Coordinates of C-alpha atoms and ligand atoms in Angstrom, one line a residue:
M1 CA 15.5 -14.7 -22.5
T2 CA 14.2 -17.2 -19.7
T3 CA 14.9 -16.8 -15.9
R4 CA 17.9 -18.8 -14.3
V5 CA 17.0 -20.4 -11.4
A6 CA 20.1 -21.6 -9.6
P7 CA 21.1 -24.2 -7.0
A8 CA 23.7 -21.6 -4.7
T9 CA 27.5 -22.7 -6.0
S10 CA 30.4 -21.6 -6.4
E11 CA 29.9 -21.4 -9.8
T12 CA 26.8 -20.0 -10.4
I13 CA 27.2 -17.4 -7.3
E14 CA 30.1 -16.4 -9.3
E15 CA 28.3 -16.2 -12.5
A16 CA 25.5 -14.1 -10.8
A17 CA 28.3 -11.7 -9.9
R18 CA 29.3 -11.2 -13.6
I19 CA 25.3 -11.0 -15.0
L20 CA 25.3 -8.1 -11.7
R21 CA 29.3 -6.3 -12.4
R22 CA 27.5 -6.4 -16.3
G23 CA 24.4 -4.1 -14.8
G24 CA 21.4 -7.5 -14.6
L25 CA 19.5 -7.6 -11.5
V26 CA 20.0 -11.2 -9.6
A27 CA 17.9 -11.4 -7.2
F28 CA 19.7 -14.2 -4.0
P29 CA 18.6 -15.4 -1.0
T30 CA 19.0 -13.7 2.6
E31 CA 18.2 -14.7 6.2
T32 CA 15.5 -12.8 6.6
V33 CA 13.8 -12.8 2.9
Y34 CA 14.9 -13.5 -0.4
G35 CA 16.4 -9.7 -2.3
L36 CA 16.7 -8.2 -5.6
G37 CA 19.9 -7.2 -6.3
A38 CA 22.3 -5.0 -8.5
I39 CA 25.0 -2.8 -8.3
A40 CA 24.3 0.1 -6.2
T41 CA 26.8 2.8 -7.9
N42 CA 25.0 1.9 -11.2
D43 CA 21.9 4.4 -12.1
R44 CA 20.7 2.4 -14.9
A45 CA 21.3 -0.7 -13.2
V46 CA 19.4 0.8 -10.0
A47 CA 17.0 2.4 -11.9
A48 CA 15.7 -1.1 -13.4
I49 CA 15.0 -2.7 -10.1
F50 CA 12.3 0.2 -9.4
E51 CA 11.1 -0.6 -13.0
T52 CA 10.9 -4.2 -12.0
K53 CA 8.9 -3.9 -8.6
G54 CA 7.5 -1.2 -9.7
R55 CA 8.5 0.5 -6.7
P56 CA 7.8 4.4 -6.3
S57 CA 11.2 6.2 -6.8
S58 CA 10.9 8.4 -3.4
N59 CA 11.0 4.5 -1.8
P60 CA 15.3 4.3 -0.8
L61 CA 16.9 1.2 -0.8
I62 CA 18.8 -0.3 1.6
V63 CA 22.6 -1.6 0.2
H64 CA 24.4 -4.7 1.2
V65 CA 27.8 -5.1 0.9
Q66 CA 30.0 -8.1 3.1
D67 CA 31.7 -6.7 6.2
R68 CA 31.8 -3.8 8.4
A69 CA 34.8 -2.4 6.9
A70 CA 33.5 -2.3 3.3
A71 CA 30.4 0.4 5.5
T72 CA 33.1 2.5 6.8
S73 CA 33.7 5.4 3.6
L74 CA 29.7 4.6 2.5
G75 CA 27.8 6.9 5.6
V76 CA 29.1 8.7 8.4
W77 CA 29.5 6.5 11.7
S78 CA 28.5 7.6 15.5
E79 CA 29.9 5.6 18.4
K80 CA 26.4 3.8 19.0
A81 CA 26.1 3.0 15.3
D82 CA 29.3 1.4 15.6
A83 CA 28.2 -0.3 18.1
L84 CA 25.2 -1.8 16.7
A85 CA 27.0 -2.9 13.8
R86 CA 29.4 -4.4 15.7
A87 CA 26.5 -6.5 17.5
F88 CA 24.4 -7.5 14.6
W89 CA 26.2 -7.7 12.0
P90 CA 26.3 -10.0 10.0
G91 CA 22.7 -9.9 10.6
P92 CA 18.4 -8.7 10.2
L93 CA 19.7 -5.3 11.1
T94 CA 19.9 -1.8 8.9
L95 CA 21.8 1.1 9.9
V96 CA 20.6 4.3 8.0
L97 CA 23.6 7.2 8.2
P98 CA 24.2 10.0 7.7
R99 CA 25.3 9.4 3.1
A100 CA 28.6 9.9 3.7
D101 CA 29.9 13.1 1.1
G102 CA 32.0 11.3 -2.1
A103 CA 30.0 7.4 -1.6
P104 CA 29.6 6.6 -4.8
I105 CA 26.6 4.9 -4.5
S106 CA 24.0 5.9 -7.0
H107 CA 21.6 8.4 -5.5
L108 CA 18.1 6.9 -7.5
A109 CA 19.0 3.6 -4.5
T110 CA 19.1 6.9 -1.3
A111 CA 16.2 8.7 -3.5
G112 CA 18.1 11.8 -2.8
F113 CA 18.5 11.6 0.4
P114 CA 21.0 12.5 2.7
T115 CA 20.7 9.3 4.4
I116 CA 21.9 5.4 3.9
A117 CA 20.3 2.1 4.7
L118 CA 23.1 0.1 5.4
R119 CA 23.2 -4.3 5.8
V120 CA 26.0 -6.5 6.0
P121 CA 23.5 -9.6 5.5
A122 CA 24.3 -12.7 7.0
E123 CA 22.9 -15.7 4.9
P124 CA 26.6 -17.4 2.7
T125 CA 24.9 -17.3 -0.3
A126 CA 24.7 -13.2 0.3
L127 CA 27.9 -13.2 1.5
A128 CA 29.2 -14.9 -1.2
L129 CA 28.2 -13.0 -4.2
L130 CA 28.7 -9.4 -2.0
A131 CA 32.5 -10.7 -1.8
A132 CA 32.4 -11.9 -5.2
T133 CA 30.8 -9.2 -6.5
L134 CA 33.5 -6.3 -4.6
L135 CA 30.7 -3.1 -5.3
P136 CA 27.6 -2.7 -3.1
V137 CA 24.4 -4.3 -3.7
A138 CA 21.3 -2.3 -3.4
A139 CA 18.1 -5.2 -3.2
P140 CA 14.8 -4.6 -2.1
S141 CA 13.5 -7.7 -1.3
A142 CA 12.4 -9.4 -5.2
N143 CA 9.2 -8.7 -5.0
R144 CA 5.7 -6.9 -6.5
S145 CA 5.9 -3.5 -4.9
G146 CA 3.1 -3.9 -1.9
M147 CA 3.0 -7.8 -2.4
V148 CA 3.8 -10.3 0.3
S149 CA 7.6 -10.6 0.7
P150 CA 9.4 -13.6 -1.0
T151 CA 11.0 -16.8 1.5
T152 CA 11.8 -19.0 -1.6
A153 CA 13.8 -18.7 -5.1
G154 CA 9.9 -20.1 -5.9
H155 CA 8.3 -17.3 -4.7
V156 CA 10.7 -14.6 -6.5
L157 CA 9.9 -16.6 -9.7
D158 CA 6.7 -16.3 -9.3
G159 CA 6.1 -12.9 -8.5
L160 CA 9.3 -11.4 -11.1
G161 CA 9.4 -14.2 -13.1
E162 CA 11.2 -13.4 -16.6
A163 CA 12.4 -9.9 -15.2
V164 CA 15.4 -10.7 -13.3
D165 CA 18.4 -12.2 -15.0
A166 CA 19.2 -15.2 -12.1
I167 CA 17.5 -16.5 -9.2
L168 CA 20.2 -17.9 -7.4
D169 CA 18.4 -20.6 -4.4
G170 CA 19.5 -21.0 -1.0
G171 CA 16.8 -22.7 0.4
P172 CA 14.4 -21.1 2.1
S173 CA 15.0 -17.7 4.6
R174 CA 16.0 -19.0 8.2
V175 CA 14.4 -15.9 9.8
G176 CA 11.5 -15.4 7.5
V177 CA 10.8 -11.3 7.9
E178 CA 13.0 -8.2 7.0
S179 CA 15.5 -6.5 8.7
T180 CA 15.1 -3.8 11.5
V181 CA 15.7 -1.2 10.1
V182 CA 17.1 1.3 13.0
D183 CA 17.6 4.9 12.4
M184 CA 21.4 6.2 13.5
A185 CA 21.0 9.3 11.4
G186 CA 18.5 11.4 13.2
P187 CA 18.1 13.0 16.3
A188 CA 17.7 10.1 18.1
P189 CA 17.9 6.5 17.8
S190 CA 14.4 5.5 16.2
I191 CA 13.4 2.0 14.9
L192 CA 11.8 2.9 11.6
R193 CA 11.0 -0.9 11.0
P194 CA 10.5 -3.5 13.1
G195 CA 12.1 -6.5 11.3
G196 CA 14.4 -9.6 12.8
V197 CA 16.4 -8.4 15.3
G198 CA 14.1 -8.0 18.3
A199 CA 13.7 -4.2 19.6
D200 CA 14.8 -5.0 23.3
E201 CA 18.0 -6.8 21.4
I202 CA 19.5 -3.3 20.1
A203 CA 18.7 -1.4 23.6
A204 CA 21.1 -3.3 24.9
V205 CA 23.5 -2.6 23.3
I206 CA 22.9 1.1 23.0
G207 CA 20.3 2.2 26.0
P208 CA 17.0 3.5 25.0
L209 CA 15.0 4.4 21.6
I210 CA 12.6 5.4 20.2
L211 CA 9.8 2.6 19.3
P212 CA 7.4 2.6 15.9
G213 CA 4.0 4.3 17.3
E214 CA 6.3 6.3 20.0
G215 CA 6.5 9.7 17.9
A216 CA 9.0 7.6 15.2
S217 CA 8.3 8.3 12.2
A218 CA 8.2 4.6 10.3
A219 CA 10.5 4.3 6.6
P220 CA 9.3 6.2 3.7
G221 CA 8.6 2.6 2.0
Q222 CA 6.3 1.1 5.0
L223 CA 3.4 2.3 3.7
A224 CA -0.6 1.5 5.5
S225 CA -1.0 -1.3 3.3
H226 CA 1.4 -3.8 1.8
Y227 CA 2.5 -7.6 1.7
A228 CA -1.1 -7.7 1.1
P229 CA -2.2 -11.1 -0.7
A230 CA -5.7 -10.6 -2.9
K231 CA -8.1 -12.3 -0.3
P232 CA -9.9 -10.1 2.3
V233 CA -7.3 -10.5 5.7
R234 CA -9.0 -10.0 9.4
L235 CA -6.3 -10.3 12.0
N236 CA -6.6 -11.9 16.5
V237 CA -9.0 -14.2 15.1
L238 CA -9.4 -17.4 17.8
E239 CA -12.6 -19.1 15.5
P240 CA -12.2 -18.3 11.7
A241 CA -15.4 -18.6 10.2
S242 CA -16.6 -21.8 8.4
G243 CA -14.1 -22.1 4.6
E244 CA -12.3 -19.1 6.2
A245 CA -8.3 -19.8 5.4
Y246 CA -6.7 -19.8 8.7
V247 CA -3.5 -18.8 9.8
A248 CA -2.6 -20.8 13.2
F249 CA 0.1 -20.2 15.8
G250 CA -0.3 -22.8 18.7
P251 CA -2.1 -25.2 19.1
P252 CA -5.8 -25.4 16.3
P253 CA -9.1 -24.9 17.3
P254 CA -10.4 -27.6 18.2
Q255 CA -13.7 -27.5 15.3
S256 CA -10.7 -27.7 13.1
P257 CA -11.0 -25.3 10.0
K258 CA -10.9 -27.0 6.5
F259 CA -8.5 -24.5 5.2
L260 CA -5.4 -24.7 8.1
F261 CA -2.2 -22.9 7.4
Q262 CA 0.3 -23.2 11.0
L263 CA 2.4 -20.7 11.8
S264 CA 3.6 -22.7 14.9
R265 CA 2.3 -25.1 16.5
M266 CA 4.3 -25.2 19.1
G267 CA 3.2 -21.1 19.9
D268 CA 7.2 -20.6 18.7
L269 CA 7.6 -17.0 17.5
K270 CA 10.8 -17.8 15.8
E271 CA 9.4 -20.7 13.5
A272 CA 6.0 -18.4 12.9
A273 CA 8.4 -15.7 11.7
R274 CA 10.2 -18.0 9.2
N275 CA 6.5 -19.7 8.2
L276 CA 4.8 -16.0 8.0
F277 CA 5.2 -15.6 4.2
A278 CA 5.4 -18.7 2.2
Q279 CA 1.9 -19.7 5.2
L280 CA 0.2 -16.1 3.9
R281 CA 1.1 -16.9 0.5
A282 CA -0.6 -20.9 0.4
A283 CA -3.6 -19.4 2.1
D284 CA -4.7 -16.4 -0.7
A285 CA -3.8 -19.9 -3.0
S286 CA -6.7 -21.5 -1.3
S287 CA -9.6 -21.9 -2.9
A288 CA -11.2 -20.1 0.9
P289 CA -13.0 -16.6 0.3
S290 CA -10.7 -15.6 2.6
I291 CA -8.0 -15.3 6.0
A292 CA -8.7 -15.0 9.5
V293 CA -5.7 -15.0 11.2
A294 CA -4.4 -16.3 14.9
P295 CA -3.6 -13.6 17.4
I296 CA 0.5 -12.9 17.5
P297 CA 2.1 -11.9 21.0
D298 CA 3.3 -9.2 20.8
H299 CA 6.8 -9.1 21.9
G300 CA 10.6 -10.1 20.3
I301 CA 10.0 -11.3 16.8
G302 CA 6.3 -11.1 17.5
L303 CA 6.4 -7.0 16.2
A304 CA 7.2 -7.3 13.5
I305 CA 4.9 -10.5 12.7
N306 CA 2.1 -7.9 13.4
D307 CA 3.7 -4.9 11.6
R308 CA 3.3 -7.6 8.8
L309 CA -0.1 -8.5 9.3
R310 CA -1.5 -5.2 9.7
R311 CA -0.5 -3.7 6.5
A312 CA -1.3 -7.1 5.0
A313 CA -5.2 -6.2 6.0
Y314 CA -5.3 -3.0 5.6
R315 CA -7.4 -2.1 3.1
G316 CA -7.4 1.4 2.4
Ligands
TXA401 O1 16.0 -7.7 5.2 C1 15.6 -6.7 4.7 O2 15.9 -6.0 4.7 C2 15.4 -7.5 3.0 C3 16.8 -8.1 2.1 C4 16.5 -8.4 0.9 O3 18.2 -7.1 2.8 N1 15.3 -6.4 2.0 C5 14.5 -5.4 1.7 O4 14.2 -4.3 1.8 O5 13.5 -5.7 2.9 P1 13.2 -3.1 1.6 O6 13.4 -2.3 0.4 O7 12.0 -4.2 0.6 O8 12.9 -2.4 2.5 C6 13.8 -1.5 2.9 C7 13.3 -0.5 3.8 C8 12.0 0.8 2.9 O9 10.9 0.8 3.1 C9 12.9 1.5 3.0 O10 12.1 2.8 2.9 C10 13.7 1.6 4.3 O11 14.5 0.5 4.6 N2 14.7 2.4 3.7 C11 15.7 2.3 3.7 N3 16.8 3.9 2.9 C12 16.2 4.3 3.8 C13 16.5 5.5 4.8 N4 17.5 6.1 3.8 N5 16.3 6.2 5.7 C14 14.8 6.1 5.9 N6 14.0 4.4 5.3 C15 15.0 3.7 4.6
MG402 MG1 9.4 -4.9 0.9

């Protein structure tokens, strides 16, 4: 079967929901990155996600639901977790909660952990799809494990192609980096993965929390090498070597590199996040032998950008 890429309309969303309910895999847009969805209560469909991505079965998936009410019975909610859901859902925030007894979610999806990661995405196509399936949808980013995440339907097709039953095209993802994963199941709230919601915004709602690198353990899937282009990547470069692909932030260097990929000419971090994965892919596809990336300020969504760049540059 050839994979169909369909512009998201009410008809194609209904069809995608039918494919999901029959146990199929559907890639769909979210505001962060494209997700590879399967019904989260269906063991076989969830197993197909791991197989298609080449993902280790020890790395749990995020369960997506259409609203806070649909998440109520899946996790054990604290007051602070509830405050975060009210403040940031729908949106790029994933809450890790103790898994509720009797939650009908596949134990493959949660990788056998006693916790569950929950998210309500903001992208209208994703919400319409979740409303049409009437079931929770497990969805990692729609890329092969370890590769650069997809922010367009074309990226999904390039990476997964025939292995997906359908791809809904909702245009480029608006945020461009994945959701912030916050652990609300441990002794103190901690950020497992920086993402679309800033740590400062989260702290403003629930008070101090443990940041990555401050003793918080990373999410199980946060391997040192991830988001990795095929070419070597150097970071914090102000003057690229001649012939190197340059991923710029702010005004380009005066000697104007031959292969220039702009994250944000204006030096806007949100715009840079939106462009990050597409520009890394484009730099990787250029004929330059290696990639140099400009320094990115380490605050707000810049924390998420730098987290992804460090993993893109890591060669173990
Ligand atoms: O923005 C996003 O979060 C996207 C879109 C599609 O929603 N999804 C996404 O999924 O990035 P994925 O699988 O690429 O990353 C999920 C991260 C992984 O690092 C995983 O280890 C972590 O969330 N995670 C999932 N369940 C967890 C749990 N129970 N405890 C701790 N970390 C968990
Ligand atoms: Mg991913």
